Coordinates of C-alpha atoms in Angstrom, one line a residue:
Chain Z
M224 CA 8.0 -13.4 -30.4
A225 CA 7.6 -9.7 -30.7
K226 CA 11.1 -9.4 -32.1
Y227 CA 10.4 -11.8 -34.9
S228 CA 7.1 -10.3 -35.8
K229 CA 8.8 -7.0 -36.6
F230 CA 11.2 -8.7 -39.0
A231 CA 8.3 -10.6 -40.5
A232 CA 6.4 -7.3 -40.9
V233 CA 9.3 -5.7 -42.7
G234 CA 9.9 -8.7 -44.9
L235 CA 6.2 -8.8 -45.8
L236 CA 6.3 -5.1 -46.7
L237 CA 9.4 -5.6 -48.9
A238 CA 7.7 -8.5 -50.7
F239 CA 4.3 -6.8 -51.0
P240 CA 4.5 -5.5 -54.6
L241 CA 5.7 -8.9 -55.7
L242 CA 2.8 -10.6 -54.0
V243 CA 0.0 -8.2 -54.9
S244 CA -0.2 -6.9 -58.5
S245 CA -3.3 -4.7 -58.0
D246 CA -2.4 -1.1 -58.5
Y247 CA -5.2 -0.1 -56.1
Y248 CA -3.8 -2.0 -53.2
R249 CA -0.3 -0.9 -54.0
H250 CA -1.6 2.7 -54.0
I251 CA -3.0 2.3 -50.5
M252 CA 0.2 0.8 -49.2
I253 CA 2.2 3.7 -50.7
L254 CA 0.0 6.2 -48.9
A255 CA 0.3 4.2 -45.7
L256 CA 4.1 4.2 -46.0
M257 CA 4.0 8.0 -46.6
W258 CA 2.0 8.4 -43.4
V259 CA 4.5 6.3 -41.5
V260 CA 7.0 9.0 -42.3
I261 CA 4.7 11.9 -41.3
G262 CA 3.3 10.1 -38.2
S263 CA 6.8 9.2 -37.0
S264 CA 8.0 12.7 -37.5
W265 CA 5.1 14.1 -35.6
N266 CA 5.7 11.5 -32.9
L267 CA 9.3 12.6 -32.4
L268 CA 8.2 16.2 -31.7
A269 CA 5.1 15.4 -29.8
G270 CA 5.4 11.9 -28.3
Y271 CA 9.0 12.3 -27.3
T272 CA 9.6 16.0 -26.9
G273 CA 6.1 16.8 -25.7
Q274 CA 5.4 19.6 -28.1
I275 CA 2.0 18.9 -29.6
S276 CA 2.0 20.4 -33.1
F277 CA -1.3 21.1 -34.8
G278 CA 0.6 22.5 -37.8
H279 CA 2.5 19.7 -39.4
A280 CA 0.7 20.5 -42.6
I281 CA 3.2 23.4 -42.9
F282 CA 6.1 21.1 -43.5
F283 CA 4.2 18.7 -45.7
G284 CA 2.9 21.6 -47.8
V285 CA 6.3 23.3 -48.0
G286 CA 7.9 20.0 -49.1
A287 CA 5.2 19.4 -51.7
Y288 CA 5.4 22.9 -53.0
S289 CA 9.2 22.9 -53.2
A290 CA 8.9 19.9 -55.4
G291 CA 6.1 21.4 -57.5
L292 CA 7.8 24.8 -57.9
C293 CA 11.0 23.0 -59.1
T294 CA 9.0 22.1 -62.2
T295 CA 6.8 25.1 -62.7
K296 CA 9.4 27.9 -61.8
L297 CA 12.8 26.4 -62.3
G298 CA 12.0 24.0 -65.1
I299 CA 13.8 21.1 -63.6
S300 CA 12.4 17.7 -62.6
A301 CA 10.2 17.6 -59.5
W302 CA 12.5 14.9 -58.2
W303 CA 14.9 17.6 -57.2
G304 CA 12.2 18.5 -54.7
M305 CA 13.1 15.3 -52.8
L306 CA 16.4 16.9 -52.1
I307 CA 15.2 20.5 -51.6
G308 CA 11.9 19.7 -49.9
G309 CA 13.4 18.5 -46.6
P310 CA 15.8 21.5 -46.1
M311 CA 13.1 23.9 -47.1
A312 CA 10.7 22.4 -44.5
M313 CA 13.5 22.6 -42.0
L314 CA 13.9 26.3 -42.8
F315 CA 10.2 26.8 -42.0
G316 CA 10.6 24.6 -39.0
F317 CA 13.3 26.9 -37.7
V318 CA 11.1 29.9 -38.1
L319 CA 8.2 28.1 -36.5
G320 CA 10.4 27.1 -33.6
A321 CA 11.7 30.7 -33.1
I322 CA 8.1 31.9 -32.9
C323 CA 6.4 29.1 -31.0
F324 CA 8.9 27.6 -28.6
R325 CA 8.6 30.5 -26.3
L326 CA 5.0 29.3 -25.8
R327 CA 3.8 26.3 -23.9
G328 CA 0.9 24.0 -23.7
T329 CA -2.3 25.2 -25.3
Y330 CA -0.6 28.4 -26.5
F331 CA 1.9 26.3 -28.5
N332 CA -0.8 24.2 -30.1
L333 CA -2.7 27.2 -31.2
A334 CA 0.3 29.1 -32.5
T335 CA 1.2 26.1 -34.7
L336 CA -2.3 25.8 -35.9
A337 CA -2.5 29.5 -36.7
L338 CA 0.8 29.5 -38.6
A339 CA -0.4 26.5 -40.7
E340 CA -3.6 28.4 -41.5
I341 CA -1.7 31.5 -42.5
L342 CA 0.5 29.5 -44.8
R343 CA -2.6 27.9 -46.4
L344 CA -4.2 31.2 -47.0
V345 CA -1.0 32.7 -48.4
A346 CA -0.5 29.7 -50.7
K347 CA -4.1 30.2 -51.9
S348 CA -3.8 33.9 -52.7
W349 CA -0.2 34.1 -53.9
V350 CA -1.3 33.0 -57.4
S351 CA 1.8 34.2 -59.2
L352 CA 4.0 31.8 -57.3
T353 CA 1.8 28.9 -56.4
E354 CA -1.0 29.1 -59.0
G355 CA -3.4 29.4 -56.1
M356 CA -6.4 27.1 -56.1
M357 CA -5.5 25.9 -59.6
G358 CA -2.8 23.9 -58.0
I359 CA 0.3 22.4 -59.6
L360 CA 0.0 19.6 -62.0
T361 CA 3.0 17.5 -63.2
I362 CA 3.3 14.3 -65.1
Q363 CA 4.3 11.3 -63.1
T364 CA 7.6 9.8 -64.1
F365 CA 6.7 6.1 -63.7
R366 CA 3.5 4.5 -64.8
S367 CA 4.1 1.5 -62.5
K368 CA 3.5 1.8 -58.8
V369 CA 6.5 -0.4 -57.9
P370 CA 9.3 2.3 -58.0
Y371 CA 7.1 4.6 -55.9
Y372 CA 6.4 1.8 -53.5
Y373 CA 10.1 1.0 -52.9
L374 CA 10.9 4.7 -52.7
A375 CA 8.2 5.3 -50.0
F376 CA 9.4 2.2 -48.2
G377 CA 13.0 3.5 -48.3
I378 CA 12.0 6.9 -46.9
A379 CA 9.8 5.3 -44.2
A380 CA 12.6 2.9 -43.2
L381 CA 15.1 5.7 -43.1
C382 CA 12.8 7.9 -41.1
V383 CA 11.9 5.2 -38.5
F384 CA 15.5 4.2 -38.2
A385 CA 16.8 7.8 -37.8
I386 CA 14.2 8.5 -35.1
W387 CA 15.0 5.2 -33.4
A388 CA 18.7 6.1 -33.4
I389 CA 18.0 9.6 -32.1
I390 CA 15.8 8.3 -29.3
R391 CA 18.5 5.9 -28.2
S392 CA 21.1 8.6 -28.2
K393 CA 21.7 11.3 -25.6
W394 CA 19.3 13.6 -27.5
G395 CA 16.5 11.2 -27.0
Y396 CA 16.9 11.4 -23.3
Y397 CA 17.0 15.2 -23.4
F398 CA 13.8 15.1 -25.4
V399 CA 12.0 12.9 -22.9
A400 CA 13.3 15.0 -20.0
I401 CA 11.9 18.1 -21.6
R402 CA 8.6 16.3 -22.2
E403 CA 8.3 15.2 -18.6
D404 CA 9.2 18.5 -17.0
Q405 CA 10.7 21.3 -19.0
D406 CA 11.7 23.4 -16.0
A407 CA 13.4 20.5 -14.3
A408 CA 15.3 19.7 -17.5
E409 CA 16.5 23.3 -17.8
H410 CA 17.7 23.3 -14.2
L411 CA 19.8 20.2 -15.1
G412 CA 21.4 22.2 -17.9
I413 CA 19.5 21.1 -20.9
S414 CA 18.7 24.0 -23.1
A415 CA 15.0 23.4 -23.8
F416 CA 14.9 25.7 -26.7
R417 CA 17.9 24.1 -28.4
Y418 CA 16.7 20.5 -28.0
K419 CA 13.1 21.3 -28.9
S420 CA 14.4 23.0 -32.0
I421 CA 16.5 20.0 -32.9
S422 CA 13.5 17.7 -32.5
L423 CA 11.4 20.1 -34.6
L424 CA 14.1 20.3 -37.3
V425 CA 14.4 16.5 -37.7
S426 CA 10.6 16.2 -37.6
S427 CA 10.1 18.9 -40.2
F428 CA 12.8 17.5 -42.5
F429 CA 11.1 14.1 -42.8
T430 CA 7.7 15.6 -43.1
G431 CA 9.0 17.8 -45.9
V432 CA 10.5 14.9 -47.7
A433 CA 7.1 13.1 -47.4
G434 CA 5.5 16.2 -48.9
A435 CA 7.9 16.2 -51.9
F436 CA 7.3 12.5 -52.4
Y437 CA 3.5 13.2 -52.4
M438 CA 4.0 15.8 -55.1
N439 CA 6.0 13.4 -57.3
Y440 CA 3.7 10.5 -56.7
M441 CA 0.3 12.1 -57.0
G442 CA 1.3 14.6 -59.6
F443 CA -1.1 17.2 -58.3
I444 CA -1.3 19.5 -55.3
D445 CA -3.3 22.5 -54.3
P446 CA -3.2 24.5 -51.0
D447 CA -6.3 23.0 -49.6
V448 CA -4.9 19.5 -49.9
V449 CA -1.4 19.9 -48.7
F450 CA -2.0 22.5 -46.1
S451 CA -5.2 20.9 -44.8
L452 CA -5.8 21.2 -41.1
Y453 CA -8.0 18.1 -40.9
Y454 CA -6.4 15.8 -43.5
I455 CA -2.8 16.5 -42.8
S456 CA -2.2 18.1 -39.4
I457 CA -5.0 16.3 -37.5
M458 CA -4.4 13.1 -39.5
A459 CA -0.8 13.2 -38.4
I460 CA -1.9 13.4 -34.8
L461 CA -4.4 10.6 -35.2
V462 CA -1.9 8.3 -36.9
A463 CA 0.5 8.7 -33.9
I464 CA -2.2 8.4 -31.3
I465 CA -4.1 5.4 -32.7
G466 CA -0.8 3.6 -33.0
G467 CA 0.6 4.9 -29.7
A468 CA 2.3 8.2 -29.2
G469 CA 5.8 8.2 -27.6
M470 CA 6.6 4.7 -29.0
I471 CA 8.7 3.9 -32.0
W472 CA 6.3 1.4 -33.5
G473 CA 3.2 3.4 -32.7
P474 CA 3.0 5.6 -35.7
P475 CA 3.9 3.0 -38.2
V476 CA 1.2 0.7 -36.9
G477 CA -1.2 3.7 -36.7
A478 CA -0.4 4.8 -40.3
F479 CA -1.6 1.4 -41.7
I480 CA -4.7 1.4 -39.5
M481 CA -5.7 4.9 -40.3
V482 CA -5.1 4.7 -44.1
L483 CA -6.9 1.4 -44.3
L484 CA -9.8 2.6 -42.3
Q485 CA -10.1 5.8 -44.3
E486 CA -9.9 3.8 -47.5
L487 CA -12.5 1.3 -46.2
F488 CA -15.0 4.1 -45.6
R489 CA -14.1 6.0 -48.8
S490 CA -14.7 2.9 -50.9
A491 CA -17.7 1.8 -48.8
F492 CA -15.8 -1.3 -47.7
F493 CA -14.5 -2.0 -51.2
G494 CA -18.1 -1.8 -52.5
Y495 CA -19.6 -4.4 -50.3
L496 CA -21.7 -2.0 -48.3
P497 CA -24.3 0.5 -49.6
K498 CA -22.9 3.5 -51.4
W499 CA -24.0 6.2 -49.0
I500 CA -21.3 5.0 -46.6
S501 CA -18.7 6.5 -48.9
E502 CA -20.4 9.8 -48.8
A503 CA -20.1 9.7 -45.0
H504 CA -16.3 9.0 -45.0
A505 CA -15.6 12.4 -43.5
M506 CA -18.0 11.7 -40.7
A507 CA -16.3 8.3 -40.2
F508 CA -13.1 10.3 -39.8
G509 CA -14.6 12.4 -37.1
I510 CA -16.1 9.4 -35.3
L511 CA -12.7 7.8 -35.4
V512 CA -11.2 10.8 -33.8
I513 CA -13.7 10.6 -30.9
V514 CA -13.4 6.8 -30.4
V515 CA -9.6 6.8 -30.5
I516 CA -9.3 9.7 -28.0
R517 CA -12.0 8.3 -25.8
F518 CA -11.0 4.6 -25.7
M519 CA -7.5 4.2 -27.0
A520 CA -5.6 7.3 -25.7
N521 CA -2.4 5.3 -25.7
G522 CA -2.9 3.6 -29.0
V523 CA -2.9 0.1 -30.3
V524 CA 0.8 -0.5 -29.4
G525 CA 0.5 1.2 -26.0
D526 CA -2.8 -0.5 -25.0
W527 CA -1.9 -3.8 -26.7
V528 CA -2.2 -5.7 -23.4
K529 CA -5.5 -4.1 -22.7
L530 CA -6.7 -4.8 -26.3
S531 CA -5.6 -8.4 -26.3
G532 CA -7.2 -8.8 -22.9
L533 CA -10.6 -8.2 -24.6
F534 CA -10.3 -11.5 -26.3
T535 CA -8.3 -13.5 -23.9
R536 CA -10.3 -12.2 -20.9
Q537 CA -7.1 -11.5 -19.0
K538 CA -6.9 -8.5 -16.9
A539 CA -4.4 -5.9 -17.9
P540 CA -1.5 -5.7 -15.4
I541 CA -0.9 -2.4 -13.7
P542 CA 1.3 -0.5 -16.1
S543 CA 4.8 0.2 -14.9
V544 CA 6.4 3.6 -15.1
T545 CA 8.5 3.6 -18.3
S546 CA 10.9 6.1 -19.7
G547 CA 8.7 6.6 -22.7
N548 CA 10.1 3.8 -24.9
Chain L
M65 CA -11.8 59.7 -44.7
E66 CA -15.5 59.1 -45.0
M67 CA -14.7 55.7 -46.4
F68 CA -12.4 55.0 -43.5
I69 CA -15.1 55.9 -40.9
Q70 CA -17.6 53.8 -42.9
M71 CA -15.3 50.8 -42.7
L72 CA -14.6 51.5 -39.0
V73 CA -18.3 51.4 -38.3
A74 CA -18.8 48.2 -40.3
G75 CA -15.8 46.7 -38.4
I76 CA -17.2 47.6 -35.0
L77 CA -20.6 46.2 -35.8
I78 CA -19.3 42.9 -37.1
G79 CA -16.9 43.0 -34.2
G80 CA -19.8 43.0 -31.7
I81 CA -21.0 39.6 -33.1
Y82 CA -17.4 38.3 -33.1
A83 CA -17.1 39.3 -29.5
L84 CA -20.2 37.3 -28.7
I85 CA -18.7 34.2 -30.3
G86 CA -15.4 34.8 -28.7
L87 CA -16.9 35.3 -25.3
G88 CA -18.3 31.7 -25.3
M89 CA -14.9 30.3 -26.2
T90 CA -13.2 32.5 -23.5
L91 CA -15.6 31.2 -20.9
I92 CA -14.7 27.6 -21.8
M93 CA -11.1 28.4 -21.9
G94 CA -11.2 30.0 -18.6
V95 CA -12.8 27.1 -16.8
M96 CA -11.5 24.1 -18.6
R97 CA -8.2 25.4 -19.8
I98 CA -8.9 24.0 -23.2
I99 CA -9.5 25.6 -26.5
N100 CA -12.8 24.5 -28.0
L101 CA -12.1 23.7 -31.6
A102 CA -15.8 22.8 -32.2
H103 CA -17.0 26.3 -31.4
G104 CA -17.7 27.5 -34.9
Q105 CA -19.4 24.2 -35.6
L106 CA -21.7 24.6 -32.7
M107 CA -22.5 28.0 -34.1
M108 CA -23.2 26.5 -37.5
V109 CA -25.6 24.0 -35.9
A110 CA -27.5 27.0 -34.3
M111 CA -27.6 28.7 -37.7
Y112 CA -29.2 25.6 -39.3
I113 CA -31.7 25.5 -36.5
T114 CA -32.6 29.1 -37.2
Y115 CA -32.7 28.4 -40.9
V116 CA -35.1 25.5 -40.4
L117 CA -37.4 27.6 -38.1
Y118 CA -37.4 30.4 -40.6
F119 CA -37.8 28.3 -43.8
Y120 CA -40.4 25.8 -42.5
L121 CA -42.3 27.7 -39.8
G122 CA -41.6 31.3 -40.9
I123 CA -40.2 32.3 -37.5
D124 CA -38.1 35.5 -37.6
P125 CA -34.4 34.8 -36.9
Y126 CA -34.4 37.1 -33.9
F127 CA -37.2 35.1 -32.3
A128 CA -35.4 31.9 -33.2
L129 CA -32.8 32.9 -30.6
L130 CA -35.2 31.7 -28.0
V131 CA -35.0 28.2 -29.5
A132 CA -31.5 28.0 -30.8
M133 CA -29.8 29.2 -27.6
P134 CA -31.5 26.6 -25.3
A135 CA -31.0 23.9 -27.8
L136 CA -27.3 24.6 -28.1
F137 CA -27.1 24.9 -24.3
L138 CA -28.3 21.3 -24.0
L139 CA -26.1 20.1 -26.8
G140 CA -23.1 21.8 -25.1
V141 CA -23.9 20.2 -21.7
A142 CA -24.2 16.8 -23.4
I143 CA -20.9 17.2 -25.2
Q144 CA -19.1 18.2 -22.0
K145 CA -20.7 15.4 -20.0
Y146 CA -20.3 12.5 -22.4
F147 CA -17.3 13.4 -24.4
L148 CA -15.0 15.8 -22.6
N149 CA -15.3 15.1 -18.9
P150 CA -14.6 11.3 -19.2
L151 CA -11.2 12.2 -20.7
L152 CA -10.1 13.7 -17.5
K153 CA -9.9 10.2 -16.0
I154 CA -7.7 8.8 -18.8
D155 CA -4.0 8.9 -18.3
S156 CA -2.3 9.4 -21.6
I157 CA 1.0 10.7 -22.8
I158 CA -0.7 13.5 -24.8
P159 CA -2.2 16.0 -22.4
Q160 CA -4.1 17.8 -25.1
N161 CA -6.5 15.1 -25.9
Q162 CA -9.5 17.2 -24.9
I163 CA -8.7 19.6 -27.7
L164 CA -8.4 16.8 -30.1
M165 CA -11.8 15.5 -28.9
T166 CA -13.4 18.9 -29.7
V167 CA -11.9 18.6 -33.2
G168 CA -13.6 15.2 -33.6
V169 CA -16.9 16.6 -32.3
G170 CA -16.6 19.5 -34.7
I171 CA -16.1 17.2 -37.7
V172 CA -19.0 15.0 -36.7
L173 CA -21.3 18.0 -36.3
T174 CA -20.3 19.4 -39.7
E175 CA -20.7 16.1 -41.4
T176 CA -24.1 15.3 -39.8
I177 CA -25.4 18.7 -41.0
R178 CA -23.9 18.0 -44.5
F179 CA -25.7 14.7 -44.5
I180 CA -29.0 16.2 -43.7
F181 CA -28.9 19.5 -45.6
R182 CA -26.2 18.8 -48.3
S183 CA -23.4 21.2 -49.1
D184 CA -25.6 23.9 -50.8
Y185 CA -25.3 27.5 -49.8
K186 CA -28.4 28.7 -48.0
S187 CA -29.3 32.1 -46.8
V188 CA -32.2 33.7 -44.8
K189 CA -33.4 36.7 -46.7
T190 CA -35.7 38.7 -44.4
S191 CA -37.5 41.9 -45.4
Y192 CA -34.8 43.9 -43.5
S193 CA -31.8 42.0 -44.7
S194 CA -30.4 44.9 -46.8
A195 CA -32.2 47.8 -45.1
T196 CA -30.0 50.7 -44.1
F197 CA -30.3 54.1 -42.4
M198 CA -28.0 57.1 -42.5
I199 CA -26.5 59.1 -39.7
G200 CA -24.6 61.9 -41.3
N201 CA -22.8 60.5 -44.3
I202 CA -22.4 57.1 -42.7
S203 CA -24.8 54.3 -43.6
W204 CA -25.7 51.7 -41.0
N205 CA -26.9 48.3 -42.0
V206 CA -30.1 47.6 -40.0
P207 CA -29.7 43.8 -39.2
M208 CA -26.0 44.4 -38.3
F209 CA -27.1 47.3 -36.0
V210 CA -29.8 45.1 -34.4
A211 CA -27.3 42.2 -34.1
F212 CA -24.8 44.5 -32.4
G213 CA -27.4 45.8 -30.0
L214 CA -28.5 42.3 -29.1
A215 CA -24.9 41.1 -28.8
V216 CA -24.3 43.9 -26.3
A217 CA -27.5 43.0 -24.4
L218 CA -26.5 39.3 -24.2
T219 CA -23.0 40.2 -23.1
A220 CA -24.4 42.3 -20.4
G221 CA -26.7 39.5 -19.3
L222 CA -23.7 37.1 -19.2
F223 CA -21.8 39.6 -17.0
I224 CA -24.7 39.9 -14.6
F225 CA -24.9 36.1 -14.4
L226 CA -21.2 35.8 -13.7
L227 CA -21.0 38.6 -11.2
K228 CA -24.3 38.4 -9.3
T229 CA -25.7 34.8 -9.3
D230 CA -24.5 31.9 -7.2
A231 CA -23.9 29.7 -10.3
G232 CA -22.0 32.5 -11.9
K233 CA -19.8 32.9 -8.9
S234 CA -19.1 29.1 -8.9
V235 CA -18.1 29.4 -12.5
R236 CA -15.6 32.1 -11.7
A237 CA -14.3 30.2 -8.7
T238 CA -13.7 27.1 -10.8
A239 CA -11.9 29.2 -13.4
Q240 CA -9.6 30.7 -10.7
N241 CA -8.8 27.5 -8.9
K242 CA -10.5 24.3 -9.6
D243 CA -9.2 22.3 -6.6
A244 CA -10.0 25.1 -4.1
A245 CA -13.5 25.4 -5.7
M246 CA -14.1 21.7 -5.2
I247 CA -13.0 21.9 -1.6
M248 CA -15.6 24.6 -1.1
G249 CA -18.2 22.2 -2.2
I250 CA -18.7 23.3 -5.8
N251 CA -19.7 20.5 -8.1
A252 CA -16.9 21.0 -10.6
D253 CA -18.3 18.4 -13.1
W254 CA -21.6 20.3 -13.2
I255 CA -19.9 23.7 -13.5
T256 CA -17.8 22.5 -16.5
Q257 CA -21.0 21.3 -18.1
L258 CA -22.8 24.5 -17.4
T259 CA -19.9 26.5 -18.8
Y260 CA -19.7 24.5 -22.0
G261 CA -23.4 24.9 -22.4
L262 CA -23.3 28.6 -21.8
G263 CA -20.4 28.9 -24.3
A264 CA -22.3 26.9 -26.9
A265 CA -25.4 29.1 -26.3
M266 CA -23.3 32.3 -26.8
A267 CA -22.0 30.8 -30.0
A268 CA -25.6 30.0 -31.0
A269 CA -26.6 33.6 -30.4
G270 CA -23.7 34.8 -32.6
G271 CA -24.7 32.5 -35.4
T272 CA -28.3 33.3 -35.3
L273 CA -27.7 37.1 -35.3
L274 CA -25.3 36.7 -38.2
L275 CA -27.7 34.7 -40.3
P276 CA -29.7 37.5 -41.9
I277 CA -26.5 39.1 -43.2
Y278 CA -24.5 36.0 -43.9
Y279 CA -24.8 32.8 -45.9
L280 CA -24.9 29.3 -44.6
F281 CA -23.2 26.1 -45.6
P282 CA -21.9 23.1 -43.5
D283 CA -18.3 24.3 -43.5
V284 CA -19.1 27.8 -42.3
G285 CA -18.1 26.7 -38.8
S286 CA -14.4 26.2 -39.2
Q287 CA -13.6 29.8 -40.1
F288 CA -15.5 31.0 -37.1
T289 CA -13.7 28.5 -34.8
L290 CA -10.5 30.2 -36.0
K291 CA -11.9 33.7 -35.4
A292 CA -13.1 32.7 -32.0
F293 CA -9.7 31.4 -30.9
I294 CA -8.0 34.5 -32.3
I295 CA -10.3 36.6 -30.2
T296 CA -9.7 34.4 -27.1
V297 CA -5.9 34.7 -27.4
L298 CA -6.1 38.4 -28.4
G299 CA -8.1 39.2 -25.3
G300 CA -6.0 37.1 -23.0
M301 CA -7.2 33.6 -22.3
G302 CA -10.1 33.5 -19.9
S303 CA -10.6 37.3 -19.8
T304 CA -14.2 38.2 -20.7
V305 CA -13.6 41.9 -21.0
G306 CA -10.6 41.1 -23.2
A307 CA -12.7 38.9 -25.4
I308 CA -15.1 41.8 -26.1
V309 CA -12.2 44.2 -27.0
G310 CA -10.6 41.3 -29.0
G311 CA -13.7 40.8 -31.0
I312 CA -14.0 44.4 -32.0
V313 CA -10.3 44.7 -32.8
L314 CA -10.6 41.6 -35.0
G315 CA -13.7 43.0 -36.7
I316 CA -12.0 46.4 -37.4
A317 CA -8.7 44.7 -38.6
E318 CA -10.6 42.5 -41.0
T319 CA -12.7 45.2 -42.5
L320 CA -9.8 47.7 -42.9
G321 CA -7.5 45.0 -44.1
A322 CA -10.0 43.8 -46.7
T323 CA -10.5 47.4 -47.9
Y324 CA -7.0 48.7 -48.0
I325 CA -4.8 45.7 -48.5
S326 CA -6.4 42.6 -50.1
M327 CA -9.8 41.0 -50.0
D328 CA -8.3 37.5 -50.5
L329 CA -6.2 37.7 -47.4
K330 CA -9.1 38.9 -45.2
D331 CA -9.0 35.8 -43.1
A332 CA -5.2 35.9 -42.8
F333 CA -5.1 39.3 -41.1
G334 CA -6.6 37.8 -38.0
M335 CA -4.1 35.1 -38.0
V336 CA -1.2 37.5 -38.3
I337 CA -2.5 39.6 -35.5
F338 CA -2.9 36.4 -33.5
V339 CA 0.8 35.3 -34.0
V340 CA 2.1 38.8 -33.3
V341 CA 0.1 39.0 -30.1
L342 CA 1.3 35.5 -29.0
V343 CA 4.9 36.5 -29.6
F344 CA 5.0 40.0 -28.2
M345 CA 2.1 40.0 -25.7
P346 CA 1.4 36.4 -24.7
G347 CA -1.0 37.5 -22.1
G348 CA -3.2 39.2 -24.7
L349 CA -5.0 42.5 -24.1
K350 CA -5.5 41.4 -20.5
E351 CA -1.9 42.5 -19.9
L352 CA -2.9 46.1 -20.7
T353 CA -6.3 46.2 -19.0
K354 CA -5.5 44.0 -16.1
V355 CA -9.2 42.8 -16.1

């Protein structure tokens, strides 16, 4: 049953632009697919390797700016950013890893957060390169949403598949070993630094590609949007947690939930509820953080049995010890 | 040279207030091992309380301390009791969910204030807001000087509390070893609440003292959250003496950096110091002072 529902979901996603012609709904779906990529990337580093990054905005922003700078500085199409953005983000990921991986736990979280803030401030004040708060404005290539939709779908599928393959390989087991107990893993001969770096490089690559896609799709970026602590770094964490961290299907499910919820509040439930609700959408985001952490720490996918138990009145069985899949 | 000394003085004075804010976060860090990313937002709430008292009742910001600090203490206790402590019982794959919870609390506080007061910039202009006096060729800003003095007094008060009182000793015991403290009959739940409340009250004091010389808007909190955690790490997590030194170092670094390098990057200097400290001296200044 669960197996078929995945195929059904993928099929439904493929057919979505044919079924729904409204650009507004297509736009939401494109954003959700983009968040599938970011959430899954974050999940590889945090959910599987145990390194909770509070700075994924770095990679998103670097990817977006690589694409934007292609147009403004090199005079070539921003689509080249799709090729350059990933490797550029990896470069930053490499530096971030060199600095932060000697730290653990809370120190690591804070270091990533601080680096992201540094990058935001630099992007804001280095006007000759980034145009500062003016941001970068390009003209979108396609007027229709459909090409963007399938591109986003392609990236998301590639990302989820790549992470799925990595997790099933030897690397995946190394990652989980490091998450569970870094010292024990090192004693077994797993170089924690090397495998944490590999995890981070893969993670930053896909986040960078997502950033470059965002630049191409939205046509406008500025430092406060793409390097945002709340709306990129924290959002990435939420997407993974609400879906279920440490599970392949967690972040994809979480991405759709989060993007839909955010859009519901932003548009005041598509206009059915009074307008002041849309003014409070940032508050809704905060409340969502609290509720998710408080009641659904293992996400929709992780707590699925518990959630469905709410309706069927079945008691959740005692969870078995899993290897993190 | 004169300019340099002037900037140094300004840096130390603002550093005293930073130290007060950082001290609250350090306390929380020491006991709960989490970084409180709602710290600046708590401070912002205190600033709005002070603003309301001043604007509607005409109470001087320095007297408003007597209201803002207890109010924030209660808010802090409530946050710890109803939002943070329950998380300890949840088994999840992400061990850092308390930090995320403070992020959520911070957002909600900011947005609640924005809902009530809108995003407008506000300021409290007292008769002494821009008063100065001179010692030699160096001018001293009166409210900053007073704020520095009060910050020192409050810090001293906190130290007396931590060193001399029973509750203070329990706080330190819990910070050193939570399990051992619980075996000794210390109510760890209550101590965490007390600590968070105290931390919030210290942040409230910092905000209230800052108000006559600063401006106020709902997003003012996030930059102070960042400053506070820079101070906490700079001083060595959990080290109260380190936090004071860290606060003053940050104040000086910001003022000198803004004067001699670039005004725009003022906030980035703290971050750079932060990363350098994390990489080369992960224990913070505590490694040097051993306190």
